Short mmCIF file of C-alpha atoms in Angstrom, two decimals:
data_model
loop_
_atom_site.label_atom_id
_atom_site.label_comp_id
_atom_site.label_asym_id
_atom_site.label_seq_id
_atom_site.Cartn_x
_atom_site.Cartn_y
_atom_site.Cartn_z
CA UNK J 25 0.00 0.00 0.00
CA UNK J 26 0.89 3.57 -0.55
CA UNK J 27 2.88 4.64 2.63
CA UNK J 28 4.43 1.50 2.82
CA UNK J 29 7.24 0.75 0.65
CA UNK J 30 9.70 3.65 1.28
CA UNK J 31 9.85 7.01 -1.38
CA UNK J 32 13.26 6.32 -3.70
CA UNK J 33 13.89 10.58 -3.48
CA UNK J 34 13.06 10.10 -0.12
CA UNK J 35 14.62 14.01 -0.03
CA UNK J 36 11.75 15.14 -1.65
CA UNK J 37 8.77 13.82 0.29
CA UNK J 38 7.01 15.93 2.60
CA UNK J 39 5.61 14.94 6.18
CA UNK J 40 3.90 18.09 7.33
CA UNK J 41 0.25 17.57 7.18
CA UNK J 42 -0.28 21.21 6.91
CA UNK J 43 1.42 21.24 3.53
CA UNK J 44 0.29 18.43 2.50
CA UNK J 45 -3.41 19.98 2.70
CA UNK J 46 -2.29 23.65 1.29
CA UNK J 47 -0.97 21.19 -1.95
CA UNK J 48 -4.81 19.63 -2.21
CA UNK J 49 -5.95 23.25 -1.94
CA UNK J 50 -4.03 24.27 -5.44
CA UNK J 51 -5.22 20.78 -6.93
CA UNK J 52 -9.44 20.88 -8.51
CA UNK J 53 -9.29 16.93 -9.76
CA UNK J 54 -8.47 14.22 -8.24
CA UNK J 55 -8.16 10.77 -10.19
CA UNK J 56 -9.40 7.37 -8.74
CA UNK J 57 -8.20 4.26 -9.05
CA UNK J 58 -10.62 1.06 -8.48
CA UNK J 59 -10.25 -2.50 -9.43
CA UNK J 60 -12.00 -3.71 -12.79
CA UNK J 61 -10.30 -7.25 -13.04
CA UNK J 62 -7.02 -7.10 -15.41
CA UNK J 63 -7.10 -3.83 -15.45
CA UNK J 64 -7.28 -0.67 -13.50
CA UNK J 65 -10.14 1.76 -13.91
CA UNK J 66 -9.11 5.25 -13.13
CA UNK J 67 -11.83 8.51 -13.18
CA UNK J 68 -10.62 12.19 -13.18
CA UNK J 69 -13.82 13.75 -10.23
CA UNK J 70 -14.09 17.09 -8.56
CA UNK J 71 -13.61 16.92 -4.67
CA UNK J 72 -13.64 18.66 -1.78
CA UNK J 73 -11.71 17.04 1.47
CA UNK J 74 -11.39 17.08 5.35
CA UNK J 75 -8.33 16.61 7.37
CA UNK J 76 -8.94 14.98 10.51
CA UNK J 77 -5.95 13.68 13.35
CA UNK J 78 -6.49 10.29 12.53
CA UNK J 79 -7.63 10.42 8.81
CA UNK J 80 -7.98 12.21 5.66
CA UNK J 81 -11.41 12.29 4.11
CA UNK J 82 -11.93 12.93 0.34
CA UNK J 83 -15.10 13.68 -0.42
CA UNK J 84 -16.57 13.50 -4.41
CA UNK J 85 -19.97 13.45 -5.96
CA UNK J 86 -21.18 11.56 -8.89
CA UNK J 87 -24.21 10.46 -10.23
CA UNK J 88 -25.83 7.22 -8.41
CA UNK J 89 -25.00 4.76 -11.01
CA UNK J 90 -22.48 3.46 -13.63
CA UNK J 91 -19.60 1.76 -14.04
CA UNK J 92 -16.88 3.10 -11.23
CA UNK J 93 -20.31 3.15 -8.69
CA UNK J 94 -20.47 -0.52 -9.51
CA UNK J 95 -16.70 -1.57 -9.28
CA UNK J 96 -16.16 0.25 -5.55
CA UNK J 97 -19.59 -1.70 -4.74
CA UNK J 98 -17.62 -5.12 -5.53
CA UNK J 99 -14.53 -3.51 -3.80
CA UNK J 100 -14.22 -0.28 -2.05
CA UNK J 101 -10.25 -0.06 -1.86
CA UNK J 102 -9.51 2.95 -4.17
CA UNK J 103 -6.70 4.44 -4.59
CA UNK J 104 -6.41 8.51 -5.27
CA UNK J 105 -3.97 11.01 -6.88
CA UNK J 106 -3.72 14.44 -7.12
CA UNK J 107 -0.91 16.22 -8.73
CA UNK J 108 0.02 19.91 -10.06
CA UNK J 109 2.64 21.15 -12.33
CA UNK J 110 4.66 24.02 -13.58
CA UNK J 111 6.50 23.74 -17.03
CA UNK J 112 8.78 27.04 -17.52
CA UNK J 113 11.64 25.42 -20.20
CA UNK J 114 13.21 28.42 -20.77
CA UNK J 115 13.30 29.80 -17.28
CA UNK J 116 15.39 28.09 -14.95
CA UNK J 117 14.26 28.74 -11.37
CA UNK J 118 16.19 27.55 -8.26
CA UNK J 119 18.06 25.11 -10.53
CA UNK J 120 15.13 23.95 -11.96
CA UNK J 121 12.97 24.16 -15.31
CA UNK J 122 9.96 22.71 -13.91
CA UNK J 123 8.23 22.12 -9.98
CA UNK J 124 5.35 19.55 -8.98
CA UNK J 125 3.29 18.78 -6.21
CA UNK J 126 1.66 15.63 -5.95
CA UNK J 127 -0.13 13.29 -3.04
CA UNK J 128 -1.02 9.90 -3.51
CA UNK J 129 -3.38 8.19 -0.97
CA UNK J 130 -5.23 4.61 -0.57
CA UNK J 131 -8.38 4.41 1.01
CA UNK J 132 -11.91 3.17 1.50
CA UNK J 133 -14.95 4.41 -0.31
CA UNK J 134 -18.72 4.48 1.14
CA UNK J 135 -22.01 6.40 0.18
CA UNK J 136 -23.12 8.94 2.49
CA UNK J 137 -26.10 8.11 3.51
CA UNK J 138 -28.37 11.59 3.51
CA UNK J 139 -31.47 9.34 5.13
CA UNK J 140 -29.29 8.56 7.80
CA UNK J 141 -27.21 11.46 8.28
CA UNK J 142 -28.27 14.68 6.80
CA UNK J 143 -24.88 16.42 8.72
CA UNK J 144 -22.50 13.74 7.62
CA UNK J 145 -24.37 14.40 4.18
CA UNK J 146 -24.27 18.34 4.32
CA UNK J 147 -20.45 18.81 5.20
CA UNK J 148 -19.43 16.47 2.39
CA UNK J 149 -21.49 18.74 0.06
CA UNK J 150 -19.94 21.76 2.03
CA UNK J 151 -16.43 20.91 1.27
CA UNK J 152 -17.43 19.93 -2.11
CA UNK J 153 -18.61 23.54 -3.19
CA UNK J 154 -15.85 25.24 -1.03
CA UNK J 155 -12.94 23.37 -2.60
CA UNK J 156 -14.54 24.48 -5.72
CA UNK J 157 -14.88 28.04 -5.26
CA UNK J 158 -18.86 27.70 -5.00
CA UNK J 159 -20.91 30.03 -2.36
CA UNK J 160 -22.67 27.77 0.12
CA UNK J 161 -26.13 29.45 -0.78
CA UNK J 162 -25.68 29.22 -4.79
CA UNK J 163 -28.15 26.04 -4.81
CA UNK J 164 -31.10 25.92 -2.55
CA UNK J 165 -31.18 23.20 -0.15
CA UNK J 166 -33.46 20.75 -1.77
CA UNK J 167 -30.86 20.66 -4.60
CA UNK J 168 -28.43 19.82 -2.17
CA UNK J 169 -30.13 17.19 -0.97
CA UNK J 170 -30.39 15.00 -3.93
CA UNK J 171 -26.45 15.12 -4.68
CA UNK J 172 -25.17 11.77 -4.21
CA UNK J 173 -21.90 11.99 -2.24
CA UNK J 174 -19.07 9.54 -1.35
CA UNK J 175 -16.51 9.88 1.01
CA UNK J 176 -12.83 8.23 0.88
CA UNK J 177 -11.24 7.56 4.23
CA UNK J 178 -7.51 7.29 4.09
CA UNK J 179 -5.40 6.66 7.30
CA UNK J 180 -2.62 9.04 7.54
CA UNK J 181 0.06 6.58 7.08
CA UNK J 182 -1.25 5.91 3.72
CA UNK J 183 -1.08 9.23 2.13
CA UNK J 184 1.56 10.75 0.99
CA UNK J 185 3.25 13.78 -0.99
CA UNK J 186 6.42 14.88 -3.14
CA UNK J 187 7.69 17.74 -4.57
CA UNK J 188 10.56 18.41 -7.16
CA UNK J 189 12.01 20.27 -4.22
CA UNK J 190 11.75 20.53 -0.50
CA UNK J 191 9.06 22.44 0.79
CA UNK J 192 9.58 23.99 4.63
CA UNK J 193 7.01 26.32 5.17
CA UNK J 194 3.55 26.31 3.22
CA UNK J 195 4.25 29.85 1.70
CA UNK J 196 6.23 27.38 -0.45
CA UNK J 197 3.07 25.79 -2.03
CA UNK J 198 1.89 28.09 -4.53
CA UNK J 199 4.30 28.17 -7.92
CA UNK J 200 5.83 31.29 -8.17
CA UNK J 201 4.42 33.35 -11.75
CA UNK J 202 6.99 33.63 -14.99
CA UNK J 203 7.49 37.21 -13.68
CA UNK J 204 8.63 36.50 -10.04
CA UNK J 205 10.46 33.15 -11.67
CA UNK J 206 12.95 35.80 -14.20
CA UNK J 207 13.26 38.48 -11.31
CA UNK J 208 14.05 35.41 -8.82
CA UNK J 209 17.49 35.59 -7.28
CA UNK J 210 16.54 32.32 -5.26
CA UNK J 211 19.27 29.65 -5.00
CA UNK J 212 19.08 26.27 -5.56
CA UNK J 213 17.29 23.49 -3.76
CA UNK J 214 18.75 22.26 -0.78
CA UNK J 215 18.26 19.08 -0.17
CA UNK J 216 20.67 18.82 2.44
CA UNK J 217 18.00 20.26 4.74
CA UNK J 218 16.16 16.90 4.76
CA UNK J 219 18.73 15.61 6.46
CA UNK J 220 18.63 18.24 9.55
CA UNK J 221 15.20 18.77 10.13
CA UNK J 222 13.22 15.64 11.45
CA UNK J 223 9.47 15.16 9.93
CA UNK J 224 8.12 13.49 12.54
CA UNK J 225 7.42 13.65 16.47
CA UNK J 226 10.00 11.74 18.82
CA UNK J 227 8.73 8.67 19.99
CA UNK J 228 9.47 7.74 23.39
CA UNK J 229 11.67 4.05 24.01
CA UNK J 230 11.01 4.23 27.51
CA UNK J 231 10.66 0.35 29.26
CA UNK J 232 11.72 -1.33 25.57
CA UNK J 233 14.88 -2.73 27.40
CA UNK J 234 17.37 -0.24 27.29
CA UNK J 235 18.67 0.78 30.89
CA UNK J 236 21.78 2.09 32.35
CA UNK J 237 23.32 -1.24 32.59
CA UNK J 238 24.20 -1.33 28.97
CA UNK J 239 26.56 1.20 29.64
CA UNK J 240 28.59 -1.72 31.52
CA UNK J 241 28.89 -3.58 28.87
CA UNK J 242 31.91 -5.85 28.06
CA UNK J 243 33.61 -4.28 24.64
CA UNK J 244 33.12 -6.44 21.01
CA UNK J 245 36.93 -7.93 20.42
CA UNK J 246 35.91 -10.59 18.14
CA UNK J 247 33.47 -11.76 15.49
CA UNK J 248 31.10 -14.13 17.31
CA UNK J 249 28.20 -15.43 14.86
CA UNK J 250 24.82 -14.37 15.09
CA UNK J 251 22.72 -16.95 12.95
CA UNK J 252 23.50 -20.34 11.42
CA UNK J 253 23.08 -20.56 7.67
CA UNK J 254 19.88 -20.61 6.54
CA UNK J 255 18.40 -19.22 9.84
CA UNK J 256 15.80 -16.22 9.65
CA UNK J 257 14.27 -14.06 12.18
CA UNK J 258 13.86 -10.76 13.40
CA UNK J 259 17.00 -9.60 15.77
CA UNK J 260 16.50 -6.03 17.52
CA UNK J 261 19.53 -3.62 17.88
CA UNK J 262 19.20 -1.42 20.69
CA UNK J 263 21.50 1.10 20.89
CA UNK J 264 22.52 3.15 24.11
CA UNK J 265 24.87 6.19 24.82
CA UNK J 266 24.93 9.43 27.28
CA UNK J 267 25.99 12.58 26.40
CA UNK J 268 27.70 15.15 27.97
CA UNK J 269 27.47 19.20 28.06
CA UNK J 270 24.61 21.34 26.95
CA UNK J 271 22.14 21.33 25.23
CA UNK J 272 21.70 17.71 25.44
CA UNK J 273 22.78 16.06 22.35
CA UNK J 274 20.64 14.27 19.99
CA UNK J 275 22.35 11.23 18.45
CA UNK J 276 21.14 9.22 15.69
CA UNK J 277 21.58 5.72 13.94
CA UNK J 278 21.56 5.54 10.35
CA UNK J 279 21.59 1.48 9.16
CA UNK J 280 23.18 1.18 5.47
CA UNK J 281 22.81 -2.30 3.74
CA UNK J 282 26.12 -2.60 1.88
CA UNK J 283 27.42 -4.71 -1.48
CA UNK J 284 30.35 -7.49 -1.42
CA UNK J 285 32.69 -4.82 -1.94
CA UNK J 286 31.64 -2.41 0.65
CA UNK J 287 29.66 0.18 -1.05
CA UNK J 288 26.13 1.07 -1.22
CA UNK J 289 24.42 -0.16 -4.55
CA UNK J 290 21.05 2.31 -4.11
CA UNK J 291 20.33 5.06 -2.55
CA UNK J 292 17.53 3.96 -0.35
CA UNK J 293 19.18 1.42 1.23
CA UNK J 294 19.40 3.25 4.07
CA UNK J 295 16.91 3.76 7.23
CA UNK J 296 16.87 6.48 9.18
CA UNK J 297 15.10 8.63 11.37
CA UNK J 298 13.40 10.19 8.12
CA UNK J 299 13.53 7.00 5.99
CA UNK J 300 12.32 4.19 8.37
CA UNK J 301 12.22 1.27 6.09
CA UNK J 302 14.83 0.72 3.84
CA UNK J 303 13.48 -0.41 0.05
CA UNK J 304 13.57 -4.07 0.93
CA UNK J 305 11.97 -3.34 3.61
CA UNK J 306 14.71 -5.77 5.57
CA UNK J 307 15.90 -2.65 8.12
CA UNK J 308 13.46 -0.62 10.13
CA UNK J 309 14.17 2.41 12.43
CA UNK J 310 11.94 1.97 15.09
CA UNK J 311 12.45 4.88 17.35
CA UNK J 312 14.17 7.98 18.77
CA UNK J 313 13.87 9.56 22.23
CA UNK J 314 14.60 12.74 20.61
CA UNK J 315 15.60 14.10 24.19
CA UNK J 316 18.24 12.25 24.99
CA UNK J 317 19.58 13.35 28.18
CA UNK J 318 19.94 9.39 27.97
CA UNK J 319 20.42 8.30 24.65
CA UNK J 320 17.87 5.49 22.93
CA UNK J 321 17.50 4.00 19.57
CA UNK J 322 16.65 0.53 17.90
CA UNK J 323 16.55 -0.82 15.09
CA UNK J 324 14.95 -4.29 13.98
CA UNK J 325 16.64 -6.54 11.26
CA UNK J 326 14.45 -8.86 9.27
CA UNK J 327 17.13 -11.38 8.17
CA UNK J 328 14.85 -13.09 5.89
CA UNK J 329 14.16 -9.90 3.59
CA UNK J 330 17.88 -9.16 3.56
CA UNK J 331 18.46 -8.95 -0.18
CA UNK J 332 21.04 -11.15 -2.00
CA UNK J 333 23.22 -8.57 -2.93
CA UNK J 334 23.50 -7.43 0.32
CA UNK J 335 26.70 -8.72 2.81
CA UNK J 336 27.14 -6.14 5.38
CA UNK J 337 24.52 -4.22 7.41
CA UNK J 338 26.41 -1.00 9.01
CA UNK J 339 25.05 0.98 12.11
CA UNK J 340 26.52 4.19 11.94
CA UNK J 341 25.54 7.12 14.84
CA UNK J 342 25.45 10.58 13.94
CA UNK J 343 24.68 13.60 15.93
CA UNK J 344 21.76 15.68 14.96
CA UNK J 345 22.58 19.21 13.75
CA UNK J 346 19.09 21.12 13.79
CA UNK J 347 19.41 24.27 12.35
CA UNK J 348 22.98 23.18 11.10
CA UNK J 349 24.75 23.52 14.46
CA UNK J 350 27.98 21.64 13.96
CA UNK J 351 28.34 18.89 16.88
CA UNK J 352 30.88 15.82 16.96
CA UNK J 353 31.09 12.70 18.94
CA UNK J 354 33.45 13.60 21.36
CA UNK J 355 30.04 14.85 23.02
CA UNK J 356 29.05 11.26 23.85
CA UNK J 357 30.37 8.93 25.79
CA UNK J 358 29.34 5.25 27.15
CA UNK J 359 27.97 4.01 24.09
CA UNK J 360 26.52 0.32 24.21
CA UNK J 361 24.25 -1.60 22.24
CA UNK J 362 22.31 -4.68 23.25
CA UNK J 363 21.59 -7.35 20.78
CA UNK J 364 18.02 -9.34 21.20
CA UNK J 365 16.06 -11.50 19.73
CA UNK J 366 12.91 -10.61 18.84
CA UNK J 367 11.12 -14.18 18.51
CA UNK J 368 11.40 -14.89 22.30
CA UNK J 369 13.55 -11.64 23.72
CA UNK J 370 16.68 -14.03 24.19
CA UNK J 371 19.30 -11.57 24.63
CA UNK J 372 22.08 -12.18 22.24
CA UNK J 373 24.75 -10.13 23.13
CA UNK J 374 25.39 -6.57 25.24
CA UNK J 375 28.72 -4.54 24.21
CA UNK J 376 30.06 -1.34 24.45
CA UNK J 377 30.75 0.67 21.06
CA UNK J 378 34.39 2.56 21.61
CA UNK J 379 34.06 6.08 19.40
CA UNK J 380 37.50 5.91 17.40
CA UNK J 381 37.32 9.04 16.47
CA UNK J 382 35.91 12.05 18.82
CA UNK J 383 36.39 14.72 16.21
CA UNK J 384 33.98 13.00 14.13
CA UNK J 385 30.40 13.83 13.50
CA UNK J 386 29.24 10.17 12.35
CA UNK J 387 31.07 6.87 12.75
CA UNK J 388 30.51 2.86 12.02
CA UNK J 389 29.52 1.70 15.93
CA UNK J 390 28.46 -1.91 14.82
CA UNK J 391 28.27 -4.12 11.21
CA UNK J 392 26.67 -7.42 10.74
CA UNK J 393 28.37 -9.67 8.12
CA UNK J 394 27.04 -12.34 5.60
CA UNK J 395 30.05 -15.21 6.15
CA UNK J 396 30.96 -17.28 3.18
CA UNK J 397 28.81 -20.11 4.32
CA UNK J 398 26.07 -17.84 4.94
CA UNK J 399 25.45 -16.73 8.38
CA UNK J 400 25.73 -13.78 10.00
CA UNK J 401 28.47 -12.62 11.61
CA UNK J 402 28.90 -9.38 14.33
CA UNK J 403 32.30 -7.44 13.67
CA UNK J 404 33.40 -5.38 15.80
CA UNK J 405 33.59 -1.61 14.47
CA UNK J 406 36.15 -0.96 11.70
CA UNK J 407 36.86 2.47 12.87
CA UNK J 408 35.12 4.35 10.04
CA UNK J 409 34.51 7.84 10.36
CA UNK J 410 33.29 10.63 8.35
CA UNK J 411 33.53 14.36 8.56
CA UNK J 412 29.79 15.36 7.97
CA UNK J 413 26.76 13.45 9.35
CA UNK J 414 24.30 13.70 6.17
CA UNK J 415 23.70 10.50 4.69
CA UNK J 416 24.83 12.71 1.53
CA UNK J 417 28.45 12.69 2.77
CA UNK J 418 27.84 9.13 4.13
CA UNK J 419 26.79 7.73 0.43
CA UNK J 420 29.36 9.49 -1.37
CA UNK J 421 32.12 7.98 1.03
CA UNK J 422 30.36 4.28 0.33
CA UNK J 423 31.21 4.93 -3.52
CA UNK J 424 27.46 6.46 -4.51
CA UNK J 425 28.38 9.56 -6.67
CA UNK J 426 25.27 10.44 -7.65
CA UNK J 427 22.84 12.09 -5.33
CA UNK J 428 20.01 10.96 -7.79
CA UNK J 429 21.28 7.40 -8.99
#
C-alpha cells in the first residue's frame, strides 16, 4: 500500500500535514483508481476534502450509477492522486525548469447516507462547493439534498506527498508566476536540509529494554556469529549512549545495507530517522527519544528480507545538527548496544561501542556480516569515520556519486 514501501527521493517527500493539505488546496481533480479485473479503472472527479488527526477524508460526488459506482460496490479499496505542475523550459528557477506537487493516498470508499445522516451528508457537500470556489447558498437546499456523495477515508500513514524540491514552510506551495520566476534571485534546492530537520514527532523508548546497565557492557573484540546458515528471524539492535554538556545532544543511527565490496548499490538502502524502512523493507528504524539526556534508539533486522546482494549491514551514529549547528562525537560517551532477539527476547549479546574518532560527526559503531557459508556474523567496528553526518556525505564515502542514482 501507498505509505508503505519507502519514497526512492526520499529528499523530496514531505511529512507536514499542513502542507500536504495547502498542496490539495491548489489541486481541482483528483483521479481514482478502483479494481476492474485485469485492469485498473481510473476517473478524473471534482472533490472537496477534510483533514482529521487520525484520517484524511476525500469527499466527491457523482451520479448514483455506472460503471466506477459498480466496481467500488464489488470492492471499495480505491486508490487517489492528485498532482500539479509548472513547465517554464526556458526559465530556470532555483536550478530547476519545472516544480510539482503531488499526493497519492489509498483508502476506502462508502455512500453517504443523507437518510441517515443529513450532517455527515451536508459537510461532504460543504467541502465539495468550497474546494470548488462555490458560495454555500448558490443552490437551494433541496438541490443539495439529492447530490449523491461519497466519502474516501484514508489513514494518515497511507497518504503521501512529493515535490521536485523541499518544501519547509507552506508559503512554499503556490508556484511562483513567470514574472517573479525571471526576477528570482533564489538559489538552488537544498536538499541537504532533509537531512537536519526531522518530519516526525520523537517517539518515546522508555521500558523497551534499554537501561543504564548497557553502559557496563563488556567491549566487542571478536566476530562471534549471530545466525546459522539458513536461519531467519527478526533480531533487535538497541543502541545506548549518554551525552555530555549542553544542550543535550541528539544522536542518531543511520543502518546502510552494503554490497560485497563495501559500497552502497542504491540510494535507499538506508533507514533512518526520516527513511524508516529501507526499500527491501529488511531494516526498520523503530524509534528515537529525541531528548536524549539518555540516549535510545533501535533498530529491527528482518534477516529473511535481507536482499542477496547485500553482505554487510552497518550501524553508523550521527549527531543531529538542527538548524545546522555543527556537533561531533566527542560529546558522547558510554555508548553500548544490546543485541536481542525478537522471537522470544533471548538476549544475544550486550557490548560497548568505543568512538575511534571524537572529532567525528558520524562513525561505524556496529556491522553485521554475511560469512561465506552464509550466516551472519557481528564485527566489531572498523573504525570508520566521516567528517559530515548527512547520509549525503555518508553515500558518497560508500562509492554512490550520484545524489540521484
Amino acid at each position: 500500500m501507498i505509505g508503505d514501501i519507502p519514497m526512492r527521493r526520499f529528499e523530496s517527500q514531505i511529512h507536514d500535514r499542513k502542507i500536504i493539505t495547502a498542496i490539495l488546496d491548489q489541486i481541482q481533480i483528483v483521479t481514482v483508481g478502483i479494481n476492474d479485473g485485469d485492469y485498473p479503472y481510473v476517473v478524473p472527479l471534482s472533490f472537496g476534502y477534510e483533514a482529521t488527526e487520525e484520517k484524511l477524508l476525500v469527499y466527491v460526488h457523482c451520479a448514483r450509477e455506472g460503471h466506477k459506482v459498480d466496481l467500488w460496490k464489488k470492492n471499495p479499496k480505491v486508490s487517489l492522486t492528485f498532482c500539479t505542475l509548472t513547465n517554464h523550459p526556458n526559465d530556470l528557477y532555483r536550478g530547476v525548469m519545472h516544480d510539482y506537487r503531488s499526493v497519492m493516498a489509498n483508502g476506502i470508499i462508502r455512500h453517504i447516507d443523507r437518510t441517515q445522516s443529513k450532517s455527515g451528508h451536508g459537510t461532504a457537500v460543504q467541502a465539495l462547493l468550497r474546494h470548488n470556489g462555490r458560495r454555500p447558498n448558490q443552490f437551494s437546499v433541496p438541490h443539495y439534498m439529492f447530490m449523491d456523495m461519497y466519502v474516501v477515508e484514508c489513514e494518515w500513514k497511507h497518504v503521501t506527498a512529493k515535490s521536485e524540491g523541499p518544501i519547509e514552510d507552506i508559503s512554499e506551495v503556490p508556484f511562483p508566476t513567470l514574472e517573479e520566476i525571471r526576477k528570482s534571485t533564489a538559489p538552488g534546492f537544498n536538499h541537504s536540509k532533509f537531512f537536519s530537520i526531522k518530519h516526525y514527532l520523537p517517539v518515546s523508548t522508555e521500558g523497551k529494554g534499554m537501561d543504564r546497565e548497557l553502559l557496563e557492557a563488556e567491549s566487542l573484540h571478536q566476530e562471534i556469529r549471530l545466525l546459522n546458515a539458513g536461519e531467519s528471524g527478526k533480531i533487535l539492535f538497541r543502541f545506548s549512549w549518554q551525552a555530555d554538556g549542553e544542550p543535550a545532544v541528539d544522536g542518531d543511527i543511520l543502518t546502510l545495507l552494503l554490497n560485497e565490496e563495501g559500497k552502497l548499490m542504491r540510494r535507499y538502502d538506508i533507514a533512518f530517522y526520516n527513511q524508516k524502512k529501507d526499500r527491501s523493507q529488511a531494516v526498520e528504524f523503530l524509534g528515537d527519544d529525541i531528548l536524549n539526556e539518555y540516549g535510545r534508539e533501535a533498530v529491527r533486522v528482518d534477516v529473511g528480507k535481507i536482499p542477496e546482494y547485500c553482505h554487510e549491514i552497518a550501524f553508523h551514529m550521527a549527531l543531529y545538527r538542527a538548524g545546522e549547528l555543527a556537533q561531533n562525537l566527542g560529546m558522547v560517551n558510554h555508548a553500548a548496544a544490546e543485541i536481542v532477539r525478537e522471537e522470544d527476547g533471548a538476549v544475544l549479546g550486550r557490548y560497548a561501542l568505543p568512538i575511534a574518532d571524537p572529532n567525528a560527526q558520524a562513525a561505524v559503531l556496529m556491522r553485521i556480516c554475511r560469512a561465506e557459508d552464509g550466516s551472519w556474523m557481528l564485527l566489531p567496528s572498523d573504525g570508520r569515520s566521516f567528517e559530515d553526518w548527512h547520509a549525503t556525505e555518508i553515500f558518497a564515502a560508500y562509492g554512490l556519486k550520484r545524489w540521484k542514482e
